[in-house]
Structure formats: C-alpha cells, structure tokens
Amino acid sequence: MQYICVTNNQRMPKIAIATYNKLPDLTENDRLLIPKLERKGFEVLPEIWDNPEVDWRIYDIVLIRSTWDYYLKPEAFKNWVSQFIHLNTTLINSAEMVLKNSHKFYLKELAEKGVNIIPTVFSSEKIELEKLKMWEKIVIKPAVSAGSHETEIFEVNMLTQEVLDNKTRTGDWLVQPFLEEIKDAGEISMLFFGGNFSHAIQKVPKSGDFRVQKQFGAKYLKYEPTKELLDIAKNIVEIAGKESVYARIDGVMTQNGFLLMEVEMIEPDLFFEHTLDGPNRFVEAVMGQI
C-alpha cells in the first residue's frame, strides 16, 4: 500500500464524498471508506453535491457516491459535473465519463461496438406504436433516470397511440421488450474497481414485481459469475470506460446469453455488505488516480 506522506509544510490532501440532502452523513457502505482513505493520508468529508455553499476547489478529489437525486435535476447535475473539467480538483469518475453515462443513449454506442444489449428503440421523437408490435410486452423508461423512476410496463395489444404519446411526449426514451427472466432470476450486477473484478450480486424482485431495488421489496444475493460471464463484463468495462475507477455492469441472463441493461459509472450502490475486501479494493482504485 502506498501512503501519502504529509510534512509540517504541507496541508493534508482533502477528499469530498459527494452525496445528496437525504443522506448528509452518507450511506453505511460509503462510511466504510472514510477510515480507509484517512489511513492513506486524506482528510475526508461528506458534501451535498448541489449545496451552493461548497467550494469544490478546496478538495483534491471529489468522489461521487450517493448523488441519488441527480436525475431529478439533470441540468443542475450536468453543470455541477462540467465544472470539474476546468478545475484542478479530480472528479471520480471523470467528468467526461459521468456526463456520458448520465444519458442512457450511450447503450446505442455500446451496441454498435458489439455489446449485446437488450433490444432497444431509442427515441427523442414520436414513437410509432406499430413499430413496437413485434413485442408482446414492453418496458418504457426515460433516458435520464435511476431506481426505476418513471419506468413502466405495457401490454402492447392493450396500448394505444394516445397513451404512448402521453408517456413519451417530452424528453428521450428507451423502449425495450420485457424480459420474463427478470421476474424469476432478476438482474446480475458485477462490480469492477480500477478495471478489475471485485464482486457480484443477484437482485431478485419480489413475487409479482419486476423492479430490482430494495425499496420495492427485492432481495440481494451474493453471486458467483462464470469465467465466461466475467470476460463479457470485463470487455464491456473496457469499451465503456477503461479508465473508470468504478463501474457496475447490470444485465440479465437469457436463453440468448447475457444482455446488458446498464453500465453504472455515476452513483451505483457498491454492495459492500456482500464482500469483505471490496472497500479496500475500491480505495486502491481511487489511489490509482493520484
């Protein structure tokens, strides 16, 4: 381990862990990082990302963690992230990476580079119902969203053009077939720190639901991916952002193999409760940026 040496003539370097106003003292997972970063020679403070009184220039590193309301304030978040392009403060993940990852149309680019994603209609304009009739059941989700916000399932044969228009009237949208595998097997999340695999979990929705977040009753289970699946996930990380400090690969195992749902490079839950060494691996990945 490499520690930062601070002499009497040097100030202690500072890290801000960015959170939001409902979690001013961070999540339990993120609090695990504080003593580990302090042992590396940092002063560590939580900061609310959209607090106008914070001077981000006083920090050497700003580590994005639980900025979980960013999708409700997309322009404010974009402006906040963009400032770090011109500051000496290091944003983790990088500002360029975060800005790109905040809009789910990045999935289109990944698909063009050979990543197997869930079949998707990407649209910023009127979506024609007729073009969706190749699927029986669809999921409609906003391109800027988190935690299943405004995500809905529709039976195509029960859907009208008017309802579709009202749902997608403004903004950018993704329309995908609903994968029945999600109801039973849920979603797989694989965590990579500094490009290296750390741990994985399986998020299983409660009976009768499709949402895989704990607030909707889902269960999180430790998961051991196969070497083949790890190779697929690592390749996705390489394509999506090989310089990432952290990345979470979320997807579904289907009869056609693993299909990518999202690459989370902004504020993913890191599920440290399912790994003893995960926090250490995360901190080492942060140190790799110094």
PDB file of N, CA and C in Angstrom, residues 113-204:
ATOM      1  N   LYS A 113     -20.667  -1.180 -30.996  1.00  0.00           N
ATOM      2  CA  LYS A 113     -19.314  -1.699 -30.794  1.00  0.00           C
ATOM      3  C   LYS A 113     -19.318  -3.185 -30.439  1.00  0.00           C
ATOM      4  N   GLY A 114     -20.489  -3.823 -30.559  1.00  0.00           N
ATOM      5  CA  GLY A 114     -20.555  -5.264 -30.400  1.00  0.00           C
ATOM      6  C   GLY A 114     -21.057  -5.779 -29.078  1.00  0.00           C
ATOM      7  N   VAL A 115     -21.464  -4.884 -28.169  1.00  0.00           N
ATOM      8  CA  VAL A 115     -22.002  -5.321 -26.879  1.00  0.00           C
ATOM      9  C   VAL A 115     -23.449  -5.780 -27.066  1.00  0.00           C
ATOM     10  N   ASN A 116     -23.793  -6.906 -26.474  1.00  0.00           N
ATOM     11  CA  ASN A 116     -25.160  -7.427 -26.558  1.00  0.00           C
ATOM     12  C   ASN A 116     -26.032  -6.741 -25.513  1.00  0.00           C
ATOM     13  N   ILE A 117     -26.846  -5.805 -25.974  1.00  0.00           N
ATOM     14  CA  ILE A 117     -27.769  -5.115 -25.083  1.00  0.00           C
ATOM     15  C   ILE A 117     -29.172  -5.677 -25.296  1.00  0.00           C
ATOM     16  N   ILE A 118     -30.077  -5.336 -24.387  1.00  0.00           N
ATOM     17  CA  ILE A 118     -31.483  -5.677 -24.607  1.00  0.00           C
ATOM     18  C   ILE A 118     -31.942  -4.918 -25.854  1.00  0.00           C
ATOM     19  N   PRO A 119     -32.646  -5.567 -26.790  1.00  0.00           N
ATOM     20  CA  PRO A 119     -33.140  -4.849 -27.973  1.00  0.00           C
ATOM     21  C   PRO A 119     -33.865  -3.577 -27.541  1.00  0.00           C
ATOM     22  N   THR A 120     -33.510  -2.460 -28.181  1.00  0.00           N
ATOM     23  CA  THR A 120     -33.988  -1.165 -27.695  1.00  0.00           C
ATOM     24  C   THR A 120     -34.355  -0.231 -28.841  1.00  0.00           C
ATOM     25  N   VAL A 121     -35.474   0.462 -28.667  1.00  0.00           N
ATOM     26  CA  VAL A 121     -35.819   1.592 -29.518  1.00  0.00           C
ATOM     27  C   VAL A 121     -35.398   2.849 -28.761  1.00  0.00           C
ATOM     28  N   PHE A 122     -34.466   3.604 -29.339  1.00  0.00           N
ATOM     29  CA  PHE A 122     -34.009   4.862 -28.751  1.00  0.00           C
ATOM     30  C   PHE A 122     -34.742   5.997 -29.464  1.00  0.00           C
ATOM     31  N   SER A 123     -35.429   6.829 -28.718  1.00  0.00           N
ATOM     32  CA  SER A 123     -36.215   7.850 -29.396  1.00  0.00           C
ATOM     33  C   SER A 123     -36.247   9.167 -28.636  1.00  0.00           C
ATOM     34  N   SER A 124     -36.068  10.253 -29.405  1.00  0.00           N
ATOM     35  CA  SER A 124     -36.256  11.607 -28.888  1.00  0.00           C
ATOM     36  C   SER A 124     -37.487  12.240 -29.528  1.00  0.00           C
ATOM     37  N   GLU A 125     -38.139  11.488 -30.381  1.00  0.00           N
ATOM     38  CA  GLU A 125     -39.294  11.997 -31.120  1.00  0.00           C
ATOM     39  C   GLU A 125     -40.479  11.049 -30.924  1.00  0.00           C
ATOM     40  N   LYS A 126     -41.541  11.296 -31.638  1.00  0.00           N
ATOM     41  CA  LYS A 126     -42.750  10.475 -31.546  1.00  0.00           C
ATOM     42  C   LYS A 126     -42.422   9.011 -31.859  1.00  0.00           C
ATOM     43  N   ILE A 127     -42.901   8.105 -31.008  1.00  0.00           N
ATOM     44  CA  ILE A 127     -42.696   6.676 -31.194  1.00  0.00           C
ATOM     45  C   ILE A 127     -43.968   6.086 -31.792  1.00  0.00           C
ATOM     46  N   GLU A 128     -43.833   5.416 -32.916  1.00  0.00           N
ATOM     47  CA  GLU A 128     -44.983   4.822 -33.579  1.00  0.00           C
ATOM     48  C   GLU A 128     -45.306   3.466 -32.954  1.00  0.00           C
ATOM     49  N   LEU A 129     -46.535   3.321 -32.487  1.00  0.00           N
ATOM     50  CA  LEU A 129     -46.960   2.084 -31.842  1.00  0.00           C
ATOM     51  C   LEU A 129     -46.782   0.878 -32.763  1.00  0.00           C
ATOM     52  N   GLU A 130     -47.012   1.078 -34.035  1.00  0.00           N
ATOM     53  CA  GLU A 130     -46.927  -0.025 -34.990  1.00  0.00           C
ATOM     54  C   GLU A 130     -45.538  -0.684 -34.974  1.00  0.00           C
ATOM     55  N   LYS A 131     -44.510   0.121 -34.703  1.00  0.00           N
ATOM     56  CA  LYS A 131     -43.139  -0.399 -34.710  1.00  0.00           C
ATOM     57  C   LYS A 131     -42.825  -1.222 -33.463  1.00  0.00           C
ATOM     58  N   LEU A 132     -43.724  -1.206 -32.486  1.00  0.00           N
ATOM     59  CA  LEU A 132     -43.487  -1.944 -31.236  1.00  0.00           C
ATOM     60  C   LEU A 132     -44.250  -3.260 -31.196  1.00  0.00           C
ATOM     61  N   LYS A 133     -45.038  -3.552 -32.227  1.00  0.00           N
ATOM     62  CA  LYS A 133     -45.902  -4.727 -32.197  1.00  0.00           C
ATOM     63  C   LYS A 133     -45.151  -6.030 -32.433  1.00  0.00           C
ATOM     64  N   MET A 134     -43.834  -5.939 -32.615  1.00  0.00           N
ATOM     65  CA  MET A 134     -43.003  -7.146 -32.677  1.00  0.00           C
ATOM     66  C   MET A 134     -42.835  -7.735 -31.275  1.00  0.00           C
ATOM     67  N   TRP A 135     -43.205  -6.970 -30.248  1.00  0.00           N
ATOM     68  CA  TRP A 135     -43.092  -7.411 -28.869  1.00  0.00           C
ATOM     69  C   TRP A 135     -44.475  -7.484 -28.218  1.00  0.00           C
ATOM     70  N   GLU A 136     -44.656  -8.445 -27.315  1.00  0.00           N
ATOM     71  CA  GLU A 136     -45.938  -8.583 -26.622  1.00  0.00           C
ATOM     72  C   GLU A 136     -46.039  -7.634 -25.434  1.00  0.00           C
ATOM     73  N   LYS A 137     -44.945  -7.487 -24.727  1.00  0.00           N
ATOM     74  CA  LYS A 137     -44.926  -6.659 -23.531  1.00  0.00           C
ATOM     75  C   LYS A 137     -43.666  -5.798 -23.584  1.00  0.00           C
ATOM     76  N   ILE A 138     -43.791  -4.525 -23.253  1.00  0.00           N
ATOM     77  CA  ILE A 138     -42.654  -3.616 -23.351  1.00  0.00           C
ATOM     78  C   ILE A 138     -42.412  -2.867 -22.050  1.00  0.00           C
ATOM     79  N   VAL A 139     -41.178  -2.416 -21.904  1.00  0.00           N
ATOM     80  CA  VAL A 139     -40.782  -1.535 -20.813  1.00  0.00           C
ATOM     81  C   VAL A 139     -40.418  -0.193 -21.432  1.00  0.00           C
ATOM     82  N   ILE A 140     -40.978   0.868 -20.890  1.00  0.00           N
ATOM     83  CA  ILE A 140     -40.637   2.219 -21.340  1.00  0.00           C
ATOM     84  C   ILE A 140     -39.958   2.935 -20.181  1.00  0.00           C
ATOM     85  N   LYS A 141     -38.764   3.455 -20.457  1.00  0.00           N
ATOM     86  CA  LYS A 141     -38.008   4.129 -19.397  1.00  0.00           C
ATOM     87  C   LYS A 141     -37.366   5.401 -19.945  1.00  0.00           C
ATOM     88  N   PRO A 142     -37.218   6.425 -19.097  1.00  0.00           N
ATOM     89  CA  PRO A 142     -36.548   7.653 -19.547  1.00  0.00           C
ATOM     90  C   PRO A 142     -35.049   7.424 -19.725  1.00  0.00           C
ATOM     91  N   ALA A 143     -34.446   8.202 -20.618  1.00  0.00           N
ATOM     92  CA  ALA A 143     -33.004   8.070 -20.862  1.00  0.00           C
ATOM     93  C   ALA A 143     -32.181   8.627 -19.709  1.00  0.00           C
ATOM     94  N   VAL A 144     -32.764   9.519 -18.920  1.00  0.00           N
ATOM     95  CA  VAL A 144     -32.101  10.031 -17.721  1.00  0.00           C
ATOM     96  C   VAL A 144     -32.962   9.623 -16.544  1.00  0.00           C
ATOM     97  N   SER A 145     -32.510   8.614 -15.821  1.00  0.00           N
ATOM     98  CA  SER A 145     -33.329   8.066 -14.747  1.00  0.00           C
ATOM     99  C   SER A 145     -32.481   7.173 -13.856  1.00  0.00           C
ATOM    100  N   ALA A 146     -33.050   6.804 -12.717  1.00  0.00           N
ATOM    101  CA  ALA A 146     -32.411   5.861 -11.799  1.00  0.00           C
ATOM    102  C   ALA A 146     -33.488   5.274 -10.904  1.00  0.00           C
ATOM    103  N   GLY A 147     -33.224   4.081 -10.381  1.00  0.00           N
ATOM    104  CA  GLY A 147     -34.149   3.473  -9.431  1.00  0.00           C
ATOM    105  C   GLY A 147     -35.532   3.201  -9.970  1.00  0.00           C
ATOM    106  N   SER A 148     -35.644   2.891 -11.269  1.00  0.00           N
ATOM    107  CA  SER A 148     -36.929   2.603 -11.931  1.00  0.00           C
ATOM    108  C   SER A 148     -37.855   3.806 -12.000  1.00  0.00           C
ATOM    109  N   HIS A 149     -37.302   5.012 -11.855  1.00  0.00           N
ATOM    110  CA  HIS A 149     -38.108   6.224 -11.928  1.00  0.00           C
ATOM    111  C   HIS A 149     -38.789   6.330 -13.292  1.00  0.00           C
ATOM    112  N   GLU A 150     -40.111   6.490 -13.275  1.00  0.00           N
ATOM    113  CA  GLU A 150     -40.935   6.634 -14.470  1.00  0.00           C
ATOM    114  C   GLU A 150     -40.816   5.447 -15.436  1.00  0.00           C
ATOM    115  N   THR A 151     -40.361   4.319 -14.938  1.00  0.00           N
ATOM    116  CA  THR A 151     -40.280   3.114 -15.751  1.00  0.00           C
ATOM    117  C   THR A 151     -41.592   2.339 -15.623  1.00  0.00           C
ATOM    118  N   GLU A 152     -42.198   2.007 -16.751  1.00  0.00           N
ATOM    119  CA  GLU A 152     -43.489   1.320 -16.751  1.00  0.00           C
ATOM    120  C   GLU A 152     -43.508   0.180 -17.754  1.00  0.00           C
ATOM    121  N   ILE A 153     -44.344  -0.822 -17.460  1.00  0.00           N
ATOM    122  CA  ILE A 153     -44.550  -1.965 -18.353  1.00  0.00           C
ATOM    123  C   ILE A 153     -45.924  -1.832 -19.007  1.00  0.00           C
ATOM    124  N   PHE A 154     -45.973  -2.159 -20.288  1.00  0.00           N
ATOM    125  CA  PHE A 154     -47.242  -2.099 -21.023  1.00  0.00           C
ATOM    126  C   PHE A 154     -47.428  -3.371 -21.852  1.00  0.00           C
ATOM    127  N   GLU A 155     -48.653  -3.868 -21.894  1.00  0.00           N
ATOM    128  CA  GLU A 155     -49.032  -4.903 -22.850  1.00  0.00           C
ATOM    129  C   GLU A 155     -49.277  -4.209 -24.185  1.00  0.00           C
ATOM    130  N   VAL A 156     -48.538  -4.600 -25.215  1.00  0.00           N
ATOM    131  CA  VAL A 156     -48.612  -3.873 -26.476  1.00  0.00           C
ATOM    132  C   VAL A 156     -50.014  -3.909 -27.067  1.00  0.00           C
ATOM    133  N   ASN A 157     -50.688  -5.066 -26.973  1.00  0.00           N
ATOM    134  CA  ASN A 157     -52.023  -5.159 -27.576  1.00  0.00           C
ATOM    135  C   ASN A 157     -53.079  -4.359 -26.807  1.00  0.00           C
ATOM    136  N   MET A 158     -52.715  -3.877 -25.615  1.00  0.00           N
ATOM    137  CA  MET A 158     -53.626  -3.042 -24.824  1.00  0.00           C
ATOM    138  C   MET A 158     -53.232  -1.561 -24.891  1.00  0.00           C
ATOM    139  N   LEU A 159     -52.107  -1.299 -25.534  1.00  0.00           N
ATOM    140  CA  LEU A 159     -51.573   0.062 -25.571  1.00  0.00           C
ATOM    141  C   LEU A 159     -52.151   0.830 -26.763  1.00  0.00           C
ATOM    142  N   THR A 160     -52.477   2.090 -26.550  1.00  0.00           N
ATOM    143  CA  THR A 160     -52.959   2.939 -27.634  1.00  0.00           C
ATOM    144  C   THR A 160     -51.883   3.967 -27.980  1.00  0.00           C
ATOM    145  N   GLN A 161     -51.973   4.506 -29.185  1.00  0.00           N
ATOM    146  CA  GLN A 161     -51.018   5.541 -29.589  1.00  0.00           C
ATOM    147  C   GLN A 161     -51.116   6.756 -28.679  1.00  0.00           C
ATOM    148  N   GLU A 162     -52.325   7.062 -28.222  1.00  0.00           N
ATOM    149  CA  GLU A 162     -52.507   8.215 -27.339  1.00  0.00           C
ATOM    150  C   GLU A 162     -51.770   8.028 -26.019  1.00  0.00           C
ATOM    151  N   VAL A 163     -51.908   6.838 -25.418  1.00  0.00           N
ATOM    152  CA  VAL A 163     -51.215   6.563 -24.153  1.00  0.00           C
ATOM    153  C   VAL A 163     -49.704   6.614 -24.367  1.00  0.00           C
ATOM    154  N   LEU A 164     -49.241   6.035 -25.477  1.00  0.00           N
ATOM    155  CA  LEU A 164     -47.817   6.046 -25.793  1.00  0.00           C
ATOM    156  C   LEU A 164     -47.317   7.471 -25.974  1.00  0.00           C
ATOM    157  N   ASP A 165     -48.093   8.282 -26.673  1.00  0.00           N
ATOM    158  CA  ASP A 165     -47.698   9.682 -26.889  1.00  0.00           C
ATOM    159  C   ASP A 165     -47.625  10.445 -25.574  1.00  0.00           C
ATOM    160  N   ASN A 166     -48.603  10.215 -24.698  1.00  0.00           N
ATOM    161  CA  ASN A 166     -48.605  10.907 -23.413  1.00  0.00           C
ATOM    162  C   ASN A 166     -47.413  10.498 -22.555  1.00  0.00           C
ATOM    163  N   LYS A 167     -47.042   9.228 -22.657  1.00  0.00           N
ATOM    164  CA  LYS A 167     -45.918   8.727 -21.867  1.00  0.00           C
ATOM    165  C   LYS A 167     -44.588   9.310 -22.342  1.00  0.00           C
ATOM    166  N   THR A 168     -44.447   9.471 -23.641  1.00  0.00           N
ATOM    167  CA  THR A 168     -43.146   9.845 -24.221  1.00  0.00           C
ATOM    168  C   THR A 168     -43.185  11.230 -24.865  1.00  0.00           C
ATOM    169  N   ARG A 169     -44.074  12.078 -24.379  1.00  0.00           N
ATOM    170  CA  ARG A 169     -44.290  13.374 -25.028  1.00  0.00           C
ATOM    171  C   ARG A 169     -43.039  14.253 -24.981  1.00  0.00           C
ATOM    172  N   THR A 170     -42.351  14.251 -23.876  1.00  0.00           N
ATOM    173  CA  THR A 170     -41.158  15.095 -23.750  1.00  0.00           C
ATOM    174  C   THR A 170     -39.965  14.253 -23.324  1.00  0.00           C
ATOM    175  N   GLY A 171     -38.790  14.686 -23.729  1.00  0.00           N
ATOM    176  CA  GLY A 171     -37.563  14.009 -23.326  1.00  0.00           C
ATOM    177  C   GLY A 171     -37.186  12.851 -24.227  1.00  0.00           C
ATOM    178  N   ASP A 172     -36.153  12.136 -23.800  1.00  0.00           N
ATOM    179  CA  ASP A 172     -35.634  10.990 -24.539  1.00  0.00           C
ATOM    180  C   ASP A 172     -36.027   9.703 -23.831  1.00  0.00           C
ATOM    181  N   TRP A 173     -36.345   8.662 -24.626  1.00  0.00           N
ATOM    182  CA  TRP A 173     -36.904   7.444 -24.063  1.00  0.00           C
ATOM    183  C   TRP A 173     -36.280   6.196 -24.660  1.00  0.00           C
ATOM    184  N   LEU A 174     -36.286   5.124 -23.855  1.00  0.00           N
ATOM    185  CA  LEU A 174     -35.896   3.803 -24.313  1.00  0.00           C
ATOM    186  C   LEU A 174     -37.113   2.899 -24.213  1.00  0.00           C
ATOM    187  N   VAL A 175     -37.365   2.146 -25.276  1.00  0.00           N
ATOM    188  CA  VAL A 175     -38.435   1.156 -25.274  1.00  0.00           C
ATOM    189  C   VAL A 175     -37.801  -0.201 -25.529  1.00  0.00           C
ATOM    190  N   GLN A 176     -38.083  -1.148 -24.647  1.00  0.00           N
ATOM    191  CA  GLN A 176     -37.465  -2.471 -24.721  1.00  0.00           C
ATOM    192  C   GLN A 176     -38.513  -3.554 -24.487  1.00  0.00           C
ATOM    193  N   PRO A 177     -38.277  -4.753 -25.014  1.00  0.00           N
ATOM    194  CA  PRO A 177     -39.179  -5.856 -24.662  1.00  0.00           C
ATOM    195  C   PRO A 177     -39.005  -6.205 -23.187  1.00  0.00           C
ATOM    196  N   PHE A 178     -40.088  -6.545 -22.532  1.00  0.00           N
ATOM    197  CA  PHE A 178     -39.976  -7.004 -21.150  1.00  0.00           C
ATOM    198  C   PHE A 178     -39.433  -8.423 -21.147  1.00  0.00           C
ATOM    199  N   LEU A 179     -38.366  -8.647 -20.402  1.00  0.00           N
ATOM    200  CA  LEU A 179     -37.744  -9.966 -20.329  1.00  0.00           C
ATOM    201  C   LEU A 179     -38.325 -10.727 -19.148  1.00  0.00           C
ATOM    202  N   GLU A 180     -39.003 -11.830 -19.443  1.00  0.00           N
ATOM    203  CA  GLU A 180     -39.647 -12.623 -18.388  1.00  0.00           C
ATOM    204  C   GLU A 180     -38.629 -13.164 -17.397  1.00  0.00           C
ATOM    205  N   GLU A 181     -37.373 -13.322 -17.831  1.00  0.00           N
ATOM    206  CA  GLU A 181     -36.339 -13.844 -16.925  1.00  0.00           C
ATOM    207  C   GLU A 181     -36.153 -12.960 -15.697  1.00  0.00           C
ATOM    208  N   ILE A 182     -36.448 -11.680 -15.838  1.00  0.00           N
ATOM    209  CA  ILE A 182     -36.255 -10.755 -14.719  1.00  0.00           C
ATOM    210  C   ILE A 182     -37.151 -11.120 -13.543  1.00  0.00           C
ATOM    211  N   LYS A 183     -38.364 -11.602 -13.821  1.00  0.00           N
ATOM    212  CA  LYS A 183     -39.304 -11.915 -12.735  1.00  0.00           C
ATOM    213  C   LYS A 183     -38.793 -13.051 -11.861  1.00  0.00           C
ATOM    214  N   ASP A 184     -38.058 -13.993 -12.453  1.00  0.00           N
ATOM    215  CA  ASP A 184     -37.600 -15.160 -11.703  1.00  0.00           C
ATOM    216  C   ASP A 184     -36.135 -15.053 -11.275  1.00  0.00           C
ATOM    217  N   ALA A 185     -35.272 -14.746 -12.248  1.00  0.00           N
ATOM    218  CA  ALA A 185     -33.829 -14.724 -11.963  1.00  0.00           C
ATOM    219  C   ALA A 185     -33.314 -13.341 -11.611  1.00  0.00           C
ATOM    220  N   GLY A 186     -34.118 -12.313 -11.895  1.00  0.00           N
ATOM    221  CA  GLY A 186     -33.698 -10.967 -11.556  1.00  0.00           C
ATOM    222  C   GLY A 186     -32.579 -10.449 -12.431  1.00  0.00           C
ATOM    223  N   GLU A 187     -31.766  -9.624 -11.821  1.00  0.00           N
ATOM    224  CA  GLU A 187     -30.705  -8.902 -12.525  1.00  0.00           C
ATOM    225  C   GLU A 187     -29.372  -9.206 -11.863  1.00  0.00           C
ATOM    226  N   ILE A 188     -28.326  -9.291 -12.663  1.00  0.00           N
ATOM    227  CA  ILE A 188     -26.979  -9.534 -12.155  1.00  0.00           C
ATOM    228  C   ILE A 188     -26.195  -8.232 -12.193  1.00  0.00           C
ATOM    229  N   SER A 189     -25.520  -7.918 -11.102  1.00  0.00           N
ATOM    230  CA  SER A 189     -24.662  -6.735 -11.030  1.00  0.00           C
ATOM    231  C   SER A 189     -23.244  -7.179 -10.710  1.00  0.00           C
ATOM    232  N   MET A 190     -22.300  -6.782 -11.571  1.00  0.00           N
ATOM    233  CA  MET A 190     -20.889  -7.127 -11.380  1.00  0.00           C
ATOM    234  C   MET A 190     -20.082  -5.848 -11.194  1.00  0.00           C
ATOM    235  N   LEU A 191     -19.349  -5.764 -10.086  1.00  0.00           N
ATOM    236  CA  LEU A 191     -18.598  -4.572  -9.725  1.00  0.00           C
ATOM    237  C   LEU A 191     -17.142  -4.694 -10.142  1.00  0.00           C
ATOM    238  N   PHE A 192     -16.652  -3.629 -10.794  1.00  0.00           N
ATOM    239  CA  PHE A 192     -15.260  -3.553 -11.213  1.00  0.00           C
ATOM    240  C   PHE A 192     -14.648  -2.287 -10.637  1.00  0.00           C
ATOM    241  N   PHE A 193     -13.494  -2.441  -9.987  1.00  0.00           N
ATOM    242  CA  PHE A 193     -12.765  -1.306  -9.433  1.00  0.00           C
ATOM    243  C   PHE A 193     -11.409  -1.230 -10.113  1.00  0.00           C
ATOM    244  N   GLY A 194     -11.114  -0.100 -10.730  1.00  0.00           N
ATOM    245  CA  GLY A 194      -9.872   0.034 -11.466  1.00  0.00           C
ATOM    246  C   GLY A 194      -9.759  -0.953 -12.606  1.00  0.00           C
ATOM    247  N   GLY A 195     -10.891  -1.341 -13.165  1.00  0.00           N
ATOM    248  CA  GLY A 195     -10.914  -2.282 -14.273  1.00  0.00           C
ATOM    249  C   GLY A 195     -10.840  -3.736 -13.870  1.00  0.00           C
ATOM    250  N   ASN A 196     -10.709  -4.010 -12.575  1.00  0.00           N
ATOM    251  CA  ASN A 196     -10.598  -5.381 -12.084  1.00  0.00           C
ATOM    252  C   ASN A 196     -11.877  -5.806 -11.365  1.00  0.00           C
ATOM    253  N   PHE A 197     -12.282  -7.036 -11.586  1.00  0.00           N
ATOM    254  CA  PHE A 197     -13.500  -7.545 -10.951  1.00  0.00           C
ATOM    255  C   PHE A 197     -13.335  -7.605  -9.438  1.00  0.00           C
ATOM    256  N   SER A 198     -14.366  -7.165  -8.726  1.00  0.00           N
ATOM    257  CA  SER A 198     -14.363  -7.211  -7.266  1.00  0.00           C
ATOM    258  C   SER A 198     -15.356  -8.241  -6.743  1.00  0.00           C
ATOM    259  N   HIS A 199     -16.646  -8.071  -7.054  1.00  0.00           N
ATOM    260  CA  HIS A 199     -17.663  -8.969  -6.544  1.00  0.00           C
ATOM    261  C   HIS A 199     -18.939  -8.787  -7.353  1.00  0.00           C
ATOM    262  N   ALA A 200     -19.911  -9.659  -7.121  1.00  0.00           N
ATOM    263  CA  ALA A 200     -21.156  -9.609  -7.880  1.00  0.00           C
ATOM    264  C   ALA A 200     -22.323  -9.981  -6.982  1.00  0.00           C
ATOM    265  N   ILE A 201     -23.504  -9.482  -7.354  1.00  0.00           N
ATOM    266  CA  ILE A 201     -24.715  -9.861  -6.639  1.00  0.00           C
ATOM    267  C   ILE A 201     -25.821 -10.149  -7.652  1.00  0.00           C
ATOM    268  N   GLN A 202     -26.848 -10.841  -7.165  1.00  0.00           N
ATOM    269  CA  GLN A 202     -28.056 -11.087  -7.940  1.00  0.00           C
ATOM    270  C   GLN A 202     -29.203 -10.379  -7.239  1.00  0.00           C
ATOM    271  N   LYS A 203     -29.907  -9.528  -7.977  1.00  0.00           N
ATOM    272  CA  LYS A 203     -31.029  -8.767  -7.413  1.00  0.00           C
ATOM    273  C   LYS A 203     -32.329  -9.410  -7.892  1.00  0.00           C
ATOM    274  N   VAL A 204     -33.055  -9.987  -6.972  1.00  0.00           N
ATOM    275  CA  VAL A 204     -34.257 -10.749  -7.311  1.00  0.00           C
ATOM    276  C   VAL A 204     -35.495  -9.980  -6.839  1.00  0.00           C
TER     277      VAL A 204
END
